[in-house]
JSON list of C-alpha atoms in Angstrom, two decimals:
[
{"chain": "A", "resi": 161, "resn": "SER", "atom": "CA", "xyz": [0.00, 0.00, 0.00]},
{"chain": "A", "resi": 162, "resn": "TYR", "atom": "CA", "xyz": [1.19, 3.51, -0.80]},
{"chain": "A", "resi": 163, "resn": "LYS", "atom": "CA", "xyz": [1.41, 6.40, 1.67]},
{"chain": "A", "resi": 164, "resn": "PRO", "atom": "CA", "xyz": [1.51, 10.19, 1.18]},
{"chain": "A", "resi": 165, "resn": "LEU", "atom": "CA", "xyz": [4.91, 11.87, 1.31]},
{"chain": "A", "resi": 166, "resn": "ALA", "atom": "CA", "xyz": [5.74, 15.50, 2.05]},
{"chain": "A", "resi": 167, "resn": "TYR", "atom": "CA", "xyz": [8.99, 17.34, 2.67]},
{"chain": "A", "resi": 168, "resn": "ILE", "atom": "CA", "xyz": [10.55, 20.79, 2.33]},
{"chain": "A", "resi": 169, "resn": "ARG", "atom": "CA", "xyz": [13.53, 21.50, 0.06]},
{"chain": "A", "resi": 170, "resn": "ARG", "atom": "CA", "xyz": [15.68, 24.48, 1.03]},
{"chain": "A", "resi": 171, "resn": "SER", "atom": "CA", "xyz": [18.44, 26.28, -0.82]},
{"chain": "A", "resi": 172, "resn": "GLY", "atom": "CA", "xyz": [19.67, 29.65, 0.42]},
{"chain": "A", "resi": 173, "resn": "ASP", "atom": "CA", "xyz": [16.58, 31.68, 1.26]},
{"chain": "A", "resi": 174, "resn": "GLU", "atom": "CA", "xyz": [14.24, 29.64, -0.98]},
{"chain": "A", "resi": 175, "resn": "SER", "atom": "CA", "xyz": [11.97, 26.88, 0.42]},
{"chain": "A", "resi": 176, "resn": "ILE", "atom": "CA", "xyz": [9.71, 24.57, -1.57]},
{"chain": "A", "resi": 177, "resn": "LEU", "atom": "CA", "xyz": [7.05, 22.19, -0.27]},
{"chain": "A", "resi": 178, "resn": "VAL", "atom": "CA", "xyz": [6.99, 18.88, -2.15]},
{"chain": "A", "resi": 179, "resn": "ALA", "atom": "CA", "xyz": [3.84, 16.82, -1.51]},
{"chain": "A", "resi": 180, "resn": "VAL", "atom": "CA", "xyz": [2.93, 13.53, -3.21]},
{"chain": "A", "resi": 181, "resn": "ASN", "atom": "CA", "xyz": [-0.38, 11.76, -2.61]},
{"chain": "A", "resi": 182, "resn": "PRO", "atom": "CA", "xyz": [-0.60, 8.36, -4.34]},
{"chain": "A", "resi": 183, "resn": "THR", "atom": "CA", "xyz": [-3.67, 7.33, -2.28]},
{"chain": "A", "resi": 184, "resn": "GLY", "atom": "CA", "xyz": [-7.33, 7.43, -3.22]},
{"chain": "A", "resi": 185, "resn": "ASN", "atom": "CA", "xyz": [-8.15, 10.02, -0.51]},
{"chain": "A", "resi": 186, "resn": "GLU", "atom": "CA", "xyz": [-7.35, 13.69, 0.13]},
{"chain": "A", "resi": 187, "resn": "TYR", "atom": "CA", "xyz": [-4.17, 14.25, 2.14]},
{"chain": "A", "resi": 188, "resn": "ALA", "atom": "CA", "xyz": [-4.04, 17.31, 4.42]},
{"chain": "A", "resi": 189, "resn": "LEU", "atom": "CA", "xyz": [-0.79, 18.43, 5.99]},
{"chain": "A", "resi": 190, "resn": "PRO", "atom": "CA", "xyz": [-0.21, 21.37, 8.33]},
{"chain": "A", "resi": 191, "resn": "VAL", "atom": "CA", "xyz": [1.83, 24.21, 6.87]},
{"chain": "A", "resi": 192, "resn": "ASN", "atom": "CA", "xyz": [3.84, 26.72, 8.89]},
{"chain": "A", "resi": 193, "resn": "GLY", "atom": "CA", "xyz": [4.38, 29.79, 6.76]},
{"chain": "A", "resi": 194, "resn": "HIS", "atom": "CA", "xyz": [2.68, 31.19, 3.69]},
{"chain": "A", "resi": 195, "resn": "LEU", "atom": "CA", "xyz": [2.70, 29.25, 0.46]},
{"chain": "A", "resi": 196, "resn": "ALA", "atom": "CA", "xyz": [3.13, 31.32, -2.69]},
{"chain": "A", "resi": 197, "resn": "ASP", "atom": "CA", "xyz": [3.45, 30.02, -6.24]},
{"chain": "A", "resi": 198, "resn": "GLU", "atom": "CA", "xyz": [2.74, 26.52, -7.49]},
{"chain": "A", "resi": 199, "resn": "ILE", "atom": "CA", "xyz": [5.87, 25.47, -9.38]},
{"chain": "A", "resi": 200, "resn": "TYR", "atom": "CA", "xyz": [4.78, 22.04, -10.59]},
{"chain": "A", "resi": 201, "resn": "ARG", "atom": "CA", "xyz": [1.65, 19.93, -10.43]},
{"chain": "A", "resi": 202, "resn": "PHE", "atom": "CA", "xyz": [0.70, 16.43, -11.49]},
{"chain": "A", "resi": 203, "resn": "GLY", "atom": "CA", "xyz": [-3.03, 15.76, -11.21]},
{"chain": "A", "resi": 204, "resn": "GLU", "atom": "CA", "xyz": [-5.41, 18.07, -9.37]},
{"chain": "A", "resi": 205, "resn": "LYS", "atom": "CA", "xyz": [-4.53, 21.46, -7.88]},
{"chain": "A", "resi": 206, "resn": "ALA", "atom": "CA", "xyz": [-3.77, 21.53, -4.13]},
{"chain": "A", "resi": 207, "resn": "GLU", "atom": "CA", "xyz": [-5.83, 23.77, -1.86]},
{"chain": "A", "resi": 208, "resn": "ILE", "atom": "CA", "xyz": [-4.80, 25.80, 1.16]},
{"chain": "A", "resi": 209, "resn": "ARG", "atom": "CA", "xyz": [-7.45, 25.47, 3.89]},
{"chain": "A", "resi": 210, "resn": "ASP", "atom": "CA", "xyz": [-7.29, 26.40, 7.56]},
{"chain": "A", "resi": 211, "resn": "GLY", "atom": "CA", "xyz": [-3.47, 26.36, 7.72]},
{"chain": "A", "resi": 212, "resn": "GLN", "atom": "CA", "xyz": [-3.25, 23.07, 5.80]},
{"chain": "A", "resi": 213, "resn": "CYS", "atom": "CA", "xyz": [-2.19, 22.12, 2.30]},
{"chain": "A", "resi": 214, "resn": "VAL", "atom": "CA", "xyz": [-4.76, 19.64, 0.95]},
{"chain": "A", "resi": 215, "resn": "VAL", "atom": "CA", "xyz": [-3.41, 17.41, -1.83]},
{"chain": "A", "resi": 216, "resn": "GLN", "atom": "CA", "xyz": [-5.99, 15.60, -3.93]},
{"chain": "A", "resi": 217, "resn": "PRO", "atom": "CA", "xyz": [-5.92, 11.82, -4.58]},
{"chain": "A", "resi": 218, "resn": "GLY", "atom": "CA", "xyz": [-3.32, 10.68, -7.11]},
{"chain": "A", "resi": 219, "resn": "SER", "atom": "CA", "xyz": [-1.70, 14.13, -7.24]},
{"chain": "A", "resi": 220, "resn": "ALA", "atom": "CA", "xyz": [1.66, 15.76, -6.55]},
{"chain": "A", "resi": 221, "resn": "VAL", "atom": "CA", "xyz": [2.60, 19.43, -6.08]},
{"chain": "A", "resi": 222, "resn": "PHE", "atom": "CA", "xyz": [5.68, 21.60, -5.62]},
{"chain": "A", "resi": 223, "resn": "ILE", "atom": "CA", "xyz": [4.80, 24.93, -4.01]},
{"chain": "A", "resi": 224, "resn": "ALA", "atom": "CA", "xyz": [7.19, 27.76, -3.12]},
{"chain": "A", "resi": 225, "resn": "PHE", "atom": "CA", "xyz": [6.98, 29.42, 0.29]},
{"chain": "A", "resi": 226, "resn": "ALA", "atom": "CA", "xyz": [6.57, 33.19, 0.27]},
{"chain": "A", "resi": 227, "resn": "PRO", "atom": "CA", "xyz": [9.76, 34.98, 1.37]}
]
């Protein structure tokens, strides 16, 4: 069985959230900070709700944090 995966990539003063959801259900993860631009998406667009990034089933997103 597959599980969601999320991590933050940092380089200098840039941070990017990478979230992959191979499951058949939404995956919500808490986010500290403000997300800015979506850099890459496979599948459905992620939503920001109540301090969480919600990744849709079978989707992946790379989202930059606002400076």
